[in-house]
PDB file of C-alpha atoms in Angstrom:
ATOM      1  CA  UNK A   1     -72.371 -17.006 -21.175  1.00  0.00           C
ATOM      2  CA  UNK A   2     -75.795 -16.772 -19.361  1.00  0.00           C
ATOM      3  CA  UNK A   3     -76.207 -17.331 -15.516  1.00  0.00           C
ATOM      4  CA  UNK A   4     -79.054 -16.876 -13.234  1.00  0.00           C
ATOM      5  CA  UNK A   5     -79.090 -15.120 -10.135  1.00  0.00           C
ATOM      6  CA  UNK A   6     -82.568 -15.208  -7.610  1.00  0.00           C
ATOM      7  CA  UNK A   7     -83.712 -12.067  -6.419  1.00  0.00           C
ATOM      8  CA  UNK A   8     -85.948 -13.659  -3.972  1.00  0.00           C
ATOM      9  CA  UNK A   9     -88.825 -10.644  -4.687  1.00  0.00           C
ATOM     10  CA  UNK A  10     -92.616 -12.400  -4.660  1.00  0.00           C
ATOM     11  CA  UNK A  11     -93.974 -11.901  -7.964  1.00  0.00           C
ATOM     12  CA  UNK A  12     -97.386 -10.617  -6.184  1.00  0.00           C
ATOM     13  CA  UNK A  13     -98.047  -9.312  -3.187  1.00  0.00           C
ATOM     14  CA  UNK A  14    -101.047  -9.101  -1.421  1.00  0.00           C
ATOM     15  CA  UNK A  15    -103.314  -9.744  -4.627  1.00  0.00           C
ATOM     16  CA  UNK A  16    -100.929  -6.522  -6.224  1.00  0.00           C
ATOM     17  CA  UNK A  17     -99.207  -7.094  -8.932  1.00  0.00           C
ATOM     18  CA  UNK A  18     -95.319  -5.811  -9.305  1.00  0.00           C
ATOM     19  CA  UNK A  19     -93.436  -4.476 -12.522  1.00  0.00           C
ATOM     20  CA  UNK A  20     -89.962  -3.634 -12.410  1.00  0.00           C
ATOM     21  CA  UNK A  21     -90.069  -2.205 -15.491  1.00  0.00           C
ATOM     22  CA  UNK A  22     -92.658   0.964 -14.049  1.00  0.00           C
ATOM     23  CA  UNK A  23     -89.837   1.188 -11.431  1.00  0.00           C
ATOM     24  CA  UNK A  24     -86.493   1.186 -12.797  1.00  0.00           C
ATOM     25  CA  UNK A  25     -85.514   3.789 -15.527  1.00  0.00           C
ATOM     26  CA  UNK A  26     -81.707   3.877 -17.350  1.00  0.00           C
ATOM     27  CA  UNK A  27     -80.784   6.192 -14.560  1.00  0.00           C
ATOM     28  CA  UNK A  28     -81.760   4.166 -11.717  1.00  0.00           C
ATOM     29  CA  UNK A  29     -80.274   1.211 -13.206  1.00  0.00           C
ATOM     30  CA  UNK A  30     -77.097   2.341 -13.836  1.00  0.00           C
ATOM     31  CA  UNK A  31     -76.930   4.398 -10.287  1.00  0.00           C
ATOM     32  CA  UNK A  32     -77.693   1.205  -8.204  1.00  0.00           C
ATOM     33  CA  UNK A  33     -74.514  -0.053  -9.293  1.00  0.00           C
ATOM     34  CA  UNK A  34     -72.409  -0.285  -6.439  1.00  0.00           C
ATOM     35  CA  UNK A  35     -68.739   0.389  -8.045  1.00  0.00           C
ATOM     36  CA  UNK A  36     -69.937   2.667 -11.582  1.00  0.00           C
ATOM     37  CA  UNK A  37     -69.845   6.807 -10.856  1.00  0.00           C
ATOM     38  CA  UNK A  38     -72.122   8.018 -13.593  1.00  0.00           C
ATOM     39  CA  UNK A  39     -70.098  11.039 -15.724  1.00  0.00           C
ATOM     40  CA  UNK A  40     -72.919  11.172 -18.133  1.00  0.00           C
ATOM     41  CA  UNK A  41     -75.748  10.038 -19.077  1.00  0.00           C
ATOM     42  CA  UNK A  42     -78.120  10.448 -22.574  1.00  0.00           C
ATOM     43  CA  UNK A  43     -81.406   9.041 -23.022  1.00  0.00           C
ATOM     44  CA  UNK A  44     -83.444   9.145 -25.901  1.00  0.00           C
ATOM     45  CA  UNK A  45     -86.869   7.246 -25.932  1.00  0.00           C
ATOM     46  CA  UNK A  46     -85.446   3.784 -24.003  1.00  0.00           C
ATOM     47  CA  UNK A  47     -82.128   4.102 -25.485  1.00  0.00           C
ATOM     48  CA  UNK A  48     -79.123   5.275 -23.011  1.00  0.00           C
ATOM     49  CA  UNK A  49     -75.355   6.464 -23.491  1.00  0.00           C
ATOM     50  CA  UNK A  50     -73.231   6.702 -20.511  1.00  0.00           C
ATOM     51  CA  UNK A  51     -70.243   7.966 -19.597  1.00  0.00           C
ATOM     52  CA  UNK A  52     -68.941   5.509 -16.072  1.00  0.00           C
ATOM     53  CA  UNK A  53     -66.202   5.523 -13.961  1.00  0.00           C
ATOM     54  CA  UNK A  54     -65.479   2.221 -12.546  1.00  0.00           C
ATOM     55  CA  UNK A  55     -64.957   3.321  -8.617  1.00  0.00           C
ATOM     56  CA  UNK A  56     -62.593   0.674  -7.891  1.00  0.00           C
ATOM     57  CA  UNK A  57     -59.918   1.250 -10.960  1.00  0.00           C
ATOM     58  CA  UNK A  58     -61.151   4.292 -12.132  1.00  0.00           C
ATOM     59  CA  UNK A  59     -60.975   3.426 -15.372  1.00  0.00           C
ATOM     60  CA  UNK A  60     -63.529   5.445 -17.868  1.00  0.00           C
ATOM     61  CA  UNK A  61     -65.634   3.158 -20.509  1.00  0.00           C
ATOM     62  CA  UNK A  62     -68.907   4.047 -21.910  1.00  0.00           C
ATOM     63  CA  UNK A  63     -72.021   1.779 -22.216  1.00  0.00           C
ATOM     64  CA  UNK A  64     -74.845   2.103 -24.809  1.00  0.00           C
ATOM     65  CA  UNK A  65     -78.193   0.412 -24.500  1.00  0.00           C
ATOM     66  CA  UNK A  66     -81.699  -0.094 -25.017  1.00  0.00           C
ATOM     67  CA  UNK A  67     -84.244  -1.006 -21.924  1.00  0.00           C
ATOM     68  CA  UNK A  68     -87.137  -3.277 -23.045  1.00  0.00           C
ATOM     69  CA  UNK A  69     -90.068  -3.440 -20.784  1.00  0.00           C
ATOM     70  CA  UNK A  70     -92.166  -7.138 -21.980  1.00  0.00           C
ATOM     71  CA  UNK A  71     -95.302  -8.167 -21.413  1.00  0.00           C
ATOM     72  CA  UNK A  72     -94.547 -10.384 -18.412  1.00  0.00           C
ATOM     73  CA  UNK A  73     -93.961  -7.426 -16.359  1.00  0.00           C
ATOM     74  CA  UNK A  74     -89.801  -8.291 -17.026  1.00  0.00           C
ATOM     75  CA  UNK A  75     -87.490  -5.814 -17.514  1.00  0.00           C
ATOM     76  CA  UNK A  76     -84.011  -6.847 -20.187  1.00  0.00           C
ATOM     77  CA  UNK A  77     -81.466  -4.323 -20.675  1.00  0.00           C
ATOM     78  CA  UNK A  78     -79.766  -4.890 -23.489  1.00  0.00           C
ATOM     79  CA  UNK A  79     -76.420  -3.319 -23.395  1.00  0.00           C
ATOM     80  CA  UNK A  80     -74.205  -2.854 -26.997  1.00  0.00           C
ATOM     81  CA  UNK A  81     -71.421  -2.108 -25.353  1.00  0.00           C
ATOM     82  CA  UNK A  82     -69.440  -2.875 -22.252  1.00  0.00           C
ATOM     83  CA  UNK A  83     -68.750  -6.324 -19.857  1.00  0.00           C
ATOM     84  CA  UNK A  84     -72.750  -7.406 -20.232  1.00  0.00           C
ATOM     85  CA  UNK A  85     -75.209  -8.660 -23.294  1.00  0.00           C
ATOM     86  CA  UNK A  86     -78.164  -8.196 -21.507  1.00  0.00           C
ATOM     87  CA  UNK A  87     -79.821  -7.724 -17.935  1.00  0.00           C
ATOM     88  CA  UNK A  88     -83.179  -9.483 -17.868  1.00  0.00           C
ATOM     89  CA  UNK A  89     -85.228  -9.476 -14.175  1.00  0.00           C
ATOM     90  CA  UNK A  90     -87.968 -11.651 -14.806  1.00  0.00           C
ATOM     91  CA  UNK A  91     -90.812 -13.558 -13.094  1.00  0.00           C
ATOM     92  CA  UNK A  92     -89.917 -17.387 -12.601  1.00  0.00           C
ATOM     93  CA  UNK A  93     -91.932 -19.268 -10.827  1.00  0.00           C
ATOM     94  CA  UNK A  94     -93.533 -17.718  -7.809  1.00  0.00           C
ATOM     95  CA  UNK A  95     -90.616 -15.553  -7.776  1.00  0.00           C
ATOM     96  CA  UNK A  96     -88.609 -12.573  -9.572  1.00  0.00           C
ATOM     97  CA  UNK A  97     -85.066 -13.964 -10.950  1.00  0.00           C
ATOM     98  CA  UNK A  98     -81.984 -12.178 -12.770  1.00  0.00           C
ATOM     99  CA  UNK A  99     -80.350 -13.670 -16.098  1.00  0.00           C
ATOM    100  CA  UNK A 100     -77.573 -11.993 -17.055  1.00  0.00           C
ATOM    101  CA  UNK A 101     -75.643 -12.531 -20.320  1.00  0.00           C
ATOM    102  CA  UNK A 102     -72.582 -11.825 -20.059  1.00  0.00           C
ATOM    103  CA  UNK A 103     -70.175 -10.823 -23.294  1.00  0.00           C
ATOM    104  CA  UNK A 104     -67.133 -12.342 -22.316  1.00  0.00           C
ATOM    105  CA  UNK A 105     -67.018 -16.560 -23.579  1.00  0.00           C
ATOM    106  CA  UNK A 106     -63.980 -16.921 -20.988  1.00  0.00           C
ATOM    107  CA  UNK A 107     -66.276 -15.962 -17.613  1.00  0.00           C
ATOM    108  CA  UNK A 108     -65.593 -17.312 -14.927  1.00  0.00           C
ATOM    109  CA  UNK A 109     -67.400 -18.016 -11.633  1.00  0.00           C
ATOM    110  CA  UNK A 110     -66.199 -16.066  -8.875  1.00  0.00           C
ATOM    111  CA  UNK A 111     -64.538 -13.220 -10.495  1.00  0.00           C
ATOM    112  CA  UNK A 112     -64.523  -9.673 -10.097  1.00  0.00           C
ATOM    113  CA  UNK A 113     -67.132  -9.452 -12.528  1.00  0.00           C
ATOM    114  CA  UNK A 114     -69.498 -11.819 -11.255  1.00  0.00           C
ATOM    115  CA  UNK A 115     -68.699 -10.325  -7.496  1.00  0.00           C
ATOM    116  CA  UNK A 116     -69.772  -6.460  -9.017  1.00  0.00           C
ATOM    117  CA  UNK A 117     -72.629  -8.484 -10.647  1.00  0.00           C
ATOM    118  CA  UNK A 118     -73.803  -9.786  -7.771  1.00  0.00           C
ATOM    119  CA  UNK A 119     -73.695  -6.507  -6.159  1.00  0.00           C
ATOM    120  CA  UNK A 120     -75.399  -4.796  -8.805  1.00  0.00           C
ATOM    121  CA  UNK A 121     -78.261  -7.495  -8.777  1.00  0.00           C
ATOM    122  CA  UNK A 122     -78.240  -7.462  -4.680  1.00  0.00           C
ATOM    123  CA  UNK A 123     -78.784  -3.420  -5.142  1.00  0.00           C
ATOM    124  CA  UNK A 124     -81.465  -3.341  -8.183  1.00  0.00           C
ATOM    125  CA  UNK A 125     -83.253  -6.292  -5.489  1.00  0.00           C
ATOM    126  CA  UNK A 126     -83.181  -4.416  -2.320  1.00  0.00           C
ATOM    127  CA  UNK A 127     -84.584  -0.931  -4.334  1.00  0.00           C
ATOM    128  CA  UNK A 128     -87.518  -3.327  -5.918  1.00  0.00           C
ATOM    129  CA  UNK A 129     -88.181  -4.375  -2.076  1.00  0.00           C
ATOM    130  CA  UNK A 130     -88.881  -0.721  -0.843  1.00  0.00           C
ATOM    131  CA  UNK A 131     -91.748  -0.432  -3.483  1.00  0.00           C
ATOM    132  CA  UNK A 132     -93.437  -3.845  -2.368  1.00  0.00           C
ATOM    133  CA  UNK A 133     -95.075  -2.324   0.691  1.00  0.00           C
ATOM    134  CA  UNK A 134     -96.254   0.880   1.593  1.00  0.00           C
ATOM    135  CA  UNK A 135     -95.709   1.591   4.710  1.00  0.00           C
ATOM    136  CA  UNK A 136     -94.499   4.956   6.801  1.00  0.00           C
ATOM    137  CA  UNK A 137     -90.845   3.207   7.149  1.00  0.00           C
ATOM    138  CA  UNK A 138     -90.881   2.105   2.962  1.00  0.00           C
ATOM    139  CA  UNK A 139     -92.181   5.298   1.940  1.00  0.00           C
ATOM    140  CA  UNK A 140     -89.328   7.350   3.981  1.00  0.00           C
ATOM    141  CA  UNK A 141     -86.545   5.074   2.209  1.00  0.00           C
ATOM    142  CA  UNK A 142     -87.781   5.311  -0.667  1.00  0.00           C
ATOM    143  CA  UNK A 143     -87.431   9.201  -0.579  1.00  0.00           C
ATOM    144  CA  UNK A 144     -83.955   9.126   1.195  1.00  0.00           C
ATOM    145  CA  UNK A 145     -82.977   6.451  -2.180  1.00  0.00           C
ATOM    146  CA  UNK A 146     -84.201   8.578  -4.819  1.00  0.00           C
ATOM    147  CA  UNK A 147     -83.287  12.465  -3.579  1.00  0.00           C
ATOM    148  CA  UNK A 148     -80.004  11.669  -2.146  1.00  0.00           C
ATOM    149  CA  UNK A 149     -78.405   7.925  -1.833  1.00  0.00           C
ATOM    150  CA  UNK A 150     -79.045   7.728  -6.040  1.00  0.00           C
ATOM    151  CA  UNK A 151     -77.262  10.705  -6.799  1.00  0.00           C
ATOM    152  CA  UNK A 152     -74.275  10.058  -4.977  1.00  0.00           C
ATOM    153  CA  UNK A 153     -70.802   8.432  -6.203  1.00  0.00           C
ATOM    154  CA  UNK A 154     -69.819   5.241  -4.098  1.00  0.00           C
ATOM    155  CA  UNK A 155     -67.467   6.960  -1.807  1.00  0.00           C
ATOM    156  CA  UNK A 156     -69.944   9.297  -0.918  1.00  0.00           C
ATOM    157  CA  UNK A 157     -72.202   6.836  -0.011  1.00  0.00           C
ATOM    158  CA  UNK A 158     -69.562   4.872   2.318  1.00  0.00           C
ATOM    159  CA  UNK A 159     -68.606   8.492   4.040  1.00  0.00           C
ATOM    160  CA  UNK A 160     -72.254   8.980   5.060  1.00  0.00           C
ATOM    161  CA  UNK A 161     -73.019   5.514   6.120  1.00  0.00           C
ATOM    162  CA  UNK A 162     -69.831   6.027   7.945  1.00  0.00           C
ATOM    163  CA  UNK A 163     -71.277   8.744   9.385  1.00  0.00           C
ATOM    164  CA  UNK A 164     -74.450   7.977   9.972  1.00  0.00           C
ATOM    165  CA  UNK A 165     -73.103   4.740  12.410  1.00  0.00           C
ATOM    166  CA  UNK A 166     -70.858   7.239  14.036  1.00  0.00           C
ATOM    167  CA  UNK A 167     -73.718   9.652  15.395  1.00  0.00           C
ATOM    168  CA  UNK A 168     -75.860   6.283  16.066  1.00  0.00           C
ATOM    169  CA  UNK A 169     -73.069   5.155  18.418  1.00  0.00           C
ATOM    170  CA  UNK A 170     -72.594   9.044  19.772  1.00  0.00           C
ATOM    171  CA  UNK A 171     -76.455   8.946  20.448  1.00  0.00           C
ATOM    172  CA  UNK A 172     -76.391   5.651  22.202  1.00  0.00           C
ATOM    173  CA  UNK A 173     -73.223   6.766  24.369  1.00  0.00           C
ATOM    174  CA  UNK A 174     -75.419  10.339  25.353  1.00  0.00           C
ATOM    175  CA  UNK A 175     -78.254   8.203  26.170  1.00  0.00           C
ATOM    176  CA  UNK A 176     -76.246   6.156  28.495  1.00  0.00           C
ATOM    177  CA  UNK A 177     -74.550   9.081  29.886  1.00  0.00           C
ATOM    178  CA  UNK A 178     -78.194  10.703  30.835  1.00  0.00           C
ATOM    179  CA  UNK A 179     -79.395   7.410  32.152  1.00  0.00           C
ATOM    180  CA  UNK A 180     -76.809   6.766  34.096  1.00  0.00           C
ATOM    181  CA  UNK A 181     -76.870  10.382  35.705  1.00  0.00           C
ATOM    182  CA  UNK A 182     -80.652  10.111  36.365  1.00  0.00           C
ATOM    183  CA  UNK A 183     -79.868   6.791  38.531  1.00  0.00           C
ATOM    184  CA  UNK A 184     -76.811   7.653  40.062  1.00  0.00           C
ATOM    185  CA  UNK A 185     -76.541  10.987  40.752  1.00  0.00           C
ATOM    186  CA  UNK A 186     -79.872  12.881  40.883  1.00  0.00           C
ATOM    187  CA  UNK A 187     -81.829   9.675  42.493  1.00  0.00           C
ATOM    188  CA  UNK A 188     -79.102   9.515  45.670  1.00  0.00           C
ATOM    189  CA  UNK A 189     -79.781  13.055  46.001  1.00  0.00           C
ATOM    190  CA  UNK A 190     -83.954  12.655  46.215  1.00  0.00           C
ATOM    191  CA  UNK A 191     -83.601   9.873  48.541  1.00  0.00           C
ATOM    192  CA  UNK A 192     -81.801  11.710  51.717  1.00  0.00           C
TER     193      UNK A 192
END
């Protein structure tokens, strides 16, 4: 079965044009997956052997496939093995779309598949978006996504995000504390 998902990502920007397929490599693909830990992973010209963990189950599988960059700046995976026929992000229109092929004739809409699809496809989308612009902010994320969000497994990336909105709220909470001092404790004090 084949279903289209938007991605929403102008094909051009700014008179620039954009290629996913100069972006994304085997290992990228396969790390923006939100629920796969990658065990292994063999490439060989555009070809690709993995070894996953599904995050969720932890159930082991392998997928084999080929990445085939076309003409019209698309990207297709084409996978031999596994849950998917093919990943193709494509320009449609004035905007970049996903078809996905999926193996199974039985899919269904709104299953655990499609959901981890989705995911996947929301992922891929959002790591296109940091290479759109190139500003200070874009160029920092993109460093923080490559060196260390890409190479970790999705639990560690839900412990540090954890983390990281536990030290924003300490922050906010010193800041308040400090404030708070300034006006009501020290500014009494330099007014008698």
């Amino acid at each position: 079965m084949k279903k289209n998902y938007p991605l929403n990502l102008p094909v051009s920007a700014a008179g620039k044009s954009f290629s996913p397929s100069l972006l994304i490599d085997a290992e990228k693909l396969l790390h923006l997956n939100p629920i796969w830990i990658v065990k292994e992973l063999r490439t060989e010209q555009n070809t690709f052997e993995a070894d996953l963990q599904d995050h969720e189950t932890e159930k082991e599988f392998t997928v084999k496939g080929e990445i085939v960059a076309g003409r019209d700046d698309s990207l297709t995976v084409e996978f031999s093995e596994g849950d998917y026929t093919s990943v193709t992000i494509a320009p449609a229109t004035e905007k970049y779309e996903a078809v996905v092929t999926y193996r199974d004739s039985d899919f269904k809409d709104e299953s655990d598949l499609e959901r981890n699809t989705v995911m996947w496809l929301r992922s891929i989308q959002e790591y296109l978006r940091l290479y759109r612009k190139s500003s200070l902010n874009t160029v920092f994320f993109r460093f923080i996504m490559n060196r260390i969000v890409m190479k970790m497994t999705p639990s560690q990336r839900k412990i540090s995000l954890m983390l990281l909105r536990i030290t924003a709220v300490e922050l906010l909470v010193i800041l308040i504390i400090v404030i708070g001092y300034v006006f009501f404790v020290l500014k009494p004090l330099g007014s008698s």
